Amino acid sequence: MTFEIDTILPRFRRLIPAVDECSLRIVAETAEFTAVRQDVAMPLMRVIDHGAMISIRDADGLGYAATSDLSDAGLRAALDRARDWARLSKQRSVLSDAIVKLPIAKGRYRSSTTKSFNWHMGDRIDVLMKESQACKIDARIVDWQASLTTQHIRSALMTADSLASGDYVLQETDITIPALHVTAYEGGVTQTRSWGGRDNGFCQQGGYDVLERAVFIGSGQLAAQEALQLLAAPNCPRGKFDLLLMPDQLMLQIHESIGHPLELDRILGDERNYAGTSFVTLDMFGSYQYGSPLLNVTYDPTQATELATFAYDDEGMQAQRQYIIQNGILLQPLGGMQSNRRAQQMGYVFDAVATSRACAWNRPPIDRMSNLNIEPGTATLAEMIASIEDGLLMKTNASWSIDDSRNKFQFGCEWGQRIRNGKLAEIVRNPNYRGISKTFWHSLVMVGNASTFEVMGTPYCGKGEPNQAIWVGHASPACKFTGIDVFGAER
Amino acid sequence: MKAYFFELVDFALGQLTGTEVLLLKFDGEASDFVRFNHGRVRQPLSVTQNHLALTLIQDQRQQCVTFSLTGNKATDCELLIQQLGVMRYQLPNLPIDPYLLYATDNCDSDQVRRGVLPTIDQAIGDIVDQAGRLDLVGILSSGPIYRGFANSLGQRNWHEVDAFLFDWSIYQVADKAIKMSYSGTHWDRSQLRSRIESARTQLPYLEKAAVSIGPGEYPAYLSAAAVNELLGLLNWSGFSAKEQHTQQSVLQALVNKERTLSPHITLRENTQLGLAPVFDSVGFVKPDRITLIDAGQHASSLISPRTAKEYGLQANGANESETTQSLELLPGMLDSANLLEQLDEGIYVSNLHYLNFSDRTACRMTGLTRFATFWVEQGEIVAPLNVMRFDDSLYRMLSSHLMGLTRETEWLLSSDTYGQRSVRSSRVPGALLSKLRLTL
């Protein structure tokens, strides 16, 4: 099911009530999930979801209503409901005078997919089956699964003002999420190795080209070999070490200890009952030294293959690349137009960032991090390893936890490797590290160059009330940190 | 909505040919959500959503499609025919599924719990009025929730509940807050008032300057909400029969009888206590209770139909991910009224946050204190405690270090609204620990 924009436009135009602002956002999404577990194809699943979100603002009153009935009657009922909410919230809104006029949004976006998935489901199963069959290389391999999720999301945003000039935003996004994990077991020890992360990692915009960039073909046997290596490896040591983090771990480090604390709605308190608040306060922007001068972080909707690349956010603001942290100095929060206006009312002036997004047709937009990346530096991977006398390399996130102010964190990885005297040494299992966001990024001492840069992402960034899980991208080079608190498992 | 679902069922079954089997699952809600910050409205919205999942089965092959319903019968029937056609075309080319299992016993059920839910005027008015000048932040979710199942063998199940959950916190300063909730089926303004008033009376405890303590082991009282966080994490593979059979359960050492928990720990899935439907997605009806841990020993697992077929077990109504829907930890003997005296010196933890495993084999968990956590001396609250990270094994926390569970339990409805409003709940007591390991 999709929507015909040419028929919706005139119908919505006719229904628009006399209010200060009225917008319609329609989303039609198709997702297909294919998996092979232990060489047996799992049931194929397809989800076809569509619906519309009406938003109305009248003075400082705001109201939303979502419906999957796109008929005139369905839209009219949603408009009435949103208008009721706007009326009831007038004079009781947290927005007070911080109201914002939505832009006249017009534009198009389409994922730059180079190889579309037009395969028969059987073809998808064949690819996954080959990887699955390559996993069982040893009796100690006890479980394994390869899966492929593809999503096509088509969304349109039209406001009363944009319709007056015949314009709207239409965006089409193709997402591909390949995943594979292998579990080995022996003598009370279980180890799992995945391809880029069990639930995250090599997810990008695109089609079959994502599998090529992720080097997914051949991943089954490699992951199985590495799971067995982990099984035989010693426990990760405890102590303070130099730490070399690879992009498939750094993506979560960026996500949790830069992305979330800089979301403006968290700083403004909206998330305090659920996702949490932030150690960052409004007065820090423009002057606070967030990390070492090597730290450069961008909001970058221009990385063509990254998961949250788009042309317009769900408030209709045009997206463009912006520095969030430059030479370690905190410059910008991650806040859309509405949050930005609220901060302005409190006396803090920033540029808005086009990152106010909704995860689906049935949720309103909130501040997200979208594509948030660490910019490459100058060091090669070999130079970074050579610079470490006694340390560890860690890759692939396996565990994540951080406090509600996004300060005290602890991460675990699937894969650890000692570095001694400038050379990679033995593999270690169950590597963990912990720290404090406020100080951790100051320990950044080397940033990898473009040859170490990888585009990663997660489809499961959760926040918001009602809850919203959305796709975000994180690209990063490998990075070296010094004096990090590292530890392993109990045995 | 029930009549509409069964109309669609009848229509769909009329489209089947030959030996085709069709399973139909319905998930719907008509929800009002009002989000609050600083005691005022942030985002109010209504969501009407209904999804129909079809599983077409023939010759031991299956395929599933879920689509959103418009509520217009002609349009929805057209969608249904279209999707059946796609599945019919693809099905013969799919491999046989050796682990396909669905109910054939035709156990019908019909459960409707009517309530009195807040009108949209009350949803905003009652809460804003009661909040007054308090820094209240949170969300009200309210409205009917629908779940349905039917199959071409004649089974019909329906579950409908009117429910609301107001999940909120009141902030005193920075990250220090009193966290509470009010849930049920009958909205009562006076109940709301008394709960907000109760939170207001607790706020002075948060006025004192917060203290910090260093890493180490401290006696601790974990409230029911904090215990619920620990037990909730066990749903990440802990009770799953599939994960246990592949040595991946975080409770593997318990399952393998290498470790035990305290004899005070008896944990069960108690369908009778919750809001969740009694049927699963392929038509199996859940037993009233499944004892998962009995007096500290592994008792049984959650077994989905697919796992049952794969490992030759008996399915027990578990969902596909083999997670609890209505978890119950049986109470103990501690009197909640004098907990602080029993704690004497240590930390009082009202809530835990962002838990994960730091060592799955040892069932070692890490997470943080949140909202109102206090330092206690000589049985009295001294001051709020700044956020601390714990990192400790369940085999210590709920075994050698467990001094007891409270006599009183709390019923906690999940506030999860990812995709749809959750019907998951739990009933748990608080727990007094002789030691809790804090690391940062």
Short mmCIF file of C-alpha atoms in Angstrom, two decimals, chain B residues 44-238:
data_model
loop_
_atom_site.label_atom_id
_atom_site.label_comp_id
_atom_site.label_asym_id
_atom_site.label_seq_id
_atom_site.Cartn_x
_atom_site.Cartn_y
_atom_site.Cartn_z
CA PRO B 44 -0.83 15.68 23.04
CA LEU B 45 -1.84 13.17 20.39
CA SER B 46 -4.28 10.47 19.44
CA VAL B 47 -3.34 7.34 17.52
CA THR B 48 -5.79 4.98 15.93
CA GLN B 49 -3.97 1.96 14.58
CA ASN B 50 -5.02 -1.56 13.68
CA HIS B 51 -2.78 -4.20 12.12
CA LEU B 52 -3.73 -7.56 10.67
CA ALA B 53 -1.13 -10.32 10.34
CA LEU B 54 -1.81 -13.19 7.96
CA THR B 55 0.18 -16.42 8.00
CA LEU B 56 -0.51 -18.62 5.00
CA ILE B 57 0.48 -22.26 5.37
CA GLN B 58 0.50 -25.00 2.80
CA ASP B 59 2.51 -28.17 2.39
CA GLN B 60 4.57 -27.37 5.53
CA ARG B 61 5.59 -23.99 4.10
CA GLN B 62 4.62 -20.67 5.65
CA GLN B 63 4.83 -16.96 5.02
CA CYS B 64 3.62 -14.00 7.07
CA VAL B 65 2.52 -10.52 6.14
CA THR B 66 1.35 -7.78 8.49
CA PHE B 67 -0.44 -4.72 7.16
CA SER B 68 -2.19 -1.69 8.59
CA LEU B 69 -5.95 -1.63 8.29
CA THR B 70 -7.78 1.47 7.17
CA GLY B 71 -11.07 0.61 8.85
CA ASN B 72 -12.82 0.73 5.50
CA LYS B 73 -13.99 -2.82 4.82
CA ALA B 74 -13.87 -2.68 1.04
CA THR B 75 -10.33 -1.26 1.09
CA ASP B 76 -9.12 -3.69 3.74
CA CYS B 77 -10.62 -6.69 1.93
CA GLU B 78 -8.91 -5.58 -1.25
CA LEU B 79 -5.59 -5.35 0.62
CA LEU B 80 -6.19 -8.76 2.11
CA ILE B 81 -6.84 -10.38 -1.28
CA GLN B 82 -3.76 -8.67 -2.68
CA GLN B 83 -1.51 -9.97 0.08
CA LEU B 84 -2.95 -13.46 -0.05
CA GLY B 85 -2.17 -13.43 -3.76
CA VAL B 86 1.46 -12.41 -3.15
CA MET B 87 1.91 -15.12 -0.55
CA ARG B 88 0.27 -17.76 -2.74
CA TYR B 89 2.66 -16.90 -5.54
CA GLN B 90 5.77 -17.09 -3.34
CA LEU B 91 4.87 -19.99 -1.06
CA PRO B 92 5.61 -22.94 -3.42
CA ASN B 93 9.12 -21.58 -3.98
CA LEU B 94 9.97 -21.40 -0.28
CA PRO B 95 11.69 -24.22 1.57
CA ILE B 96 9.74 -26.55 3.81
CA ASP B 97 9.75 -25.34 7.41
CA PRO B 98 10.54 -28.30 9.66
CA TYR B 99 9.71 -26.30 12.80
CA LEU B 100 6.28 -25.09 11.77
CA LEU B 101 3.79 -25.56 14.59
CA TYR B 102 0.39 -23.98 15.22
CA ALA B 103 -2.58 -24.72 17.45
CA THR B 104 -5.10 -27.20 16.18
CA ASP B 105 -7.15 -27.68 19.34
CA ASN B 106 -9.57 -24.83 18.72
CA CYS B 107 -9.46 -23.22 22.17
CA ASP B 108 -11.70 -20.16 21.86
CA SER B 109 -11.57 -17.29 24.32
CA ASP B 110 -13.27 -13.95 24.70
CA GLN B 111 -12.06 -11.52 27.30
CA VAL B 112 -13.28 -7.94 27.46
CA ARG B 113 -12.39 -5.64 30.37
CA ARG B 114 -14.30 -2.41 30.22
CA GLY B 115 -13.08 0.60 32.11
CA VAL B 116 -13.73 4.25 32.65
CA LEU B 117 -10.96 6.12 30.91
CA PRO B 118 -10.18 9.83 31.12
CA THR B 119 -11.74 12.04 28.49
CA ILE B 120 -9.27 14.23 26.61
CA ASP B 121 -10.38 17.19 28.73
CA GLN B 122 -9.58 15.21 31.89
CA ALA B 123 -6.33 13.89 30.44
CA ILE B 124 -4.98 17.41 30.27
CA GLY B 125 -7.07 19.25 32.85
CA ASP B 126 -6.76 16.85 35.78
CA ILE B 127 -3.02 16.50 35.45
CA VAL B 128 -2.13 20.14 34.79
CA ASP B 129 -4.38 21.21 37.66
CA GLN B 130 -2.89 18.70 40.10
CA ALA B 131 0.68 19.42 39.02
CA GLY B 132 0.29 23.08 39.86
CA ARG B 133 3.78 24.55 40.13
CA LEU B 134 5.50 21.18 40.45
CA ASP B 135 8.16 20.30 37.87
CA LEU B 136 6.21 17.30 36.62
CA VAL B 137 7.35 15.41 33.52
CA GLY B 138 5.92 12.24 32.02
CA ILE B 139 3.20 10.75 29.88
CA LEU B 140 -0.39 9.63 30.11
CA SER B 141 -1.32 6.75 27.79
CA SER B 142 -4.96 5.83 27.68
CA GLY B 143 -7.47 3.97 25.57
CA PRO B 144 -8.61 0.51 24.54
CA ILE B 145 -6.08 -2.14 23.48
CA TYR B 146 -7.18 -5.00 21.22
CA ARG B 147 -5.64 -8.38 20.46
CA GLY B 148 -7.30 -11.05 18.34
CA PHE B 149 -6.58 -14.44 16.81
CA ALA B 150 -8.41 -16.71 14.43
CA ASN B 151 -7.53 -19.57 12.14
CA SER B 152 -9.08 -21.52 9.33
CA LEU B 153 -9.56 -24.49 11.67
CA GLY B 154 -12.29 -22.52 13.41
CA GLN B 155 -10.53 -21.06 16.45
CA ARG B 156 -11.51 -17.58 17.60
CA ASN B 157 -9.84 -15.53 20.36
CA TRP B 158 -10.46 -11.97 21.43
CA HIS B 159 -8.85 -9.83 24.13
CA GLU B 160 -9.83 -6.24 24.79
CA VAL B 161 -8.90 -4.06 27.71
CA ASP B 162 -9.56 -0.42 28.53
CA ALA B 163 -6.45 0.76 30.33
CA PHE B 164 -4.52 3.85 31.24
CA LEU B 165 -1.04 4.47 32.58
CA PHE B 166 0.17 7.81 33.83
CA ASP B 167 3.93 7.42 34.21
CA TRP B 168 5.58 10.48 35.69
CA SER B 169 8.27 11.99 37.81
CA ILE B 170 8.48 15.19 39.81
CA TYR B 171 11.85 16.87 39.81
CA GLN B 172 13.31 18.69 42.77
CA VAL B 173 16.62 19.71 41.29
CA ALA B 174 18.96 18.56 38.48
CA ASP B 175 18.57 14.76 38.19
CA LYS B 176 16.86 14.26 41.56
CA ALA B 177 13.21 13.31 41.30
CA ILE B 178 10.40 11.23 42.73
CA LYS B 179 9.24 8.71 40.14
CA MET B 180 5.70 7.33 40.29
CA SER B 181 2.93 5.90 38.20
CA TYR B 182 -0.81 5.55 38.27
CA SER B 183 -2.35 2.80 36.17
CA GLY B 184 -5.64 1.00 35.97
CA THR B 185 -8.91 0.69 34.15
CA HIS B 186 -10.99 3.29 36.00
CA TRP B 187 -9.71 6.88 36.08
CA ASP B 188 -10.21 8.48 39.45
CA ARG B 189 -9.21 12.10 39.94
CA SER B 190 -8.93 11.66 43.70
CA GLN B 191 -6.51 8.74 43.26
CA LEU B 192 -4.43 10.91 41.00
CA ARG B 193 -4.48 13.72 43.54
CA SER B 194 -3.39 11.49 46.40
CA ARG B 195 -0.49 10.04 44.38
CA ILE B 196 0.77 13.43 43.32
CA GLU B 197 0.37 14.60 46.89
CA SER B 198 2.37 11.60 48.09
CA ALA B 199 5.17 12.49 45.67
CA ARG B 200 5.03 16.10 46.85
CA THR B 201 5.54 15.03 50.46
CA GLN B 202 8.64 13.04 49.50
CA LEU B 203 10.30 15.97 47.70
CA PRO B 204 11.88 17.48 50.85
CA TYR B 205 14.11 14.38 51.07
CA LEU B 206 15.69 15.56 47.82
CA GLU B 207 16.29 19.13 49.01
CA LYS B 208 19.47 18.33 50.92
CA ALA B 209 22.80 18.54 49.11
CA ALA B 210 23.52 15.23 47.42
CA VAL B 211 26.42 13.15 48.69
CA SER B 212 28.84 10.97 46.76
CA ILE B 213 30.36 7.68 47.85
CA GLY B 214 33.26 5.78 46.38
CA PRO B 215 33.24 2.42 44.63
CA GLY B 216 32.85 -0.54 46.97
CA GLU B 217 30.28 -2.90 48.45
CA TYR B 218 27.38 -1.39 50.38
CA PRO B 219 24.22 -2.74 52.01
CA ALA B 220 21.30 -1.76 49.80
CA TYR B 221 17.55 -1.79 49.66
CA LEU B 222 16.16 -2.16 46.14
CA SER B 223 12.58 -0.98 45.73
CA ALA B 224 10.10 -3.09 43.77
CA ALA B 225 10.73 -0.89 40.71
CA ALA B 226 14.48 -1.51 40.99
CA VAL B 227 13.99 -5.26 41.43
CA ASN B 228 11.73 -5.18 38.38
CA GLU B 229 14.61 -3.71 36.35
CA LEU B 230 16.89 -6.59 37.37
CA LEU B 231 14.28 -9.19 36.52
CA GLY B 232 13.37 -7.43 33.29
CA LEU B 233 16.93 -7.83 32.08
CA LEU B 234 16.60 -11.58 32.51
CA ASN B 235 14.16 -11.45 29.62
CA TRP B 236 17.22 -10.97 27.41
CA SER B 237 17.57 -14.71 26.84
CA GLY B 238 17.29 -15.81 30.47
#
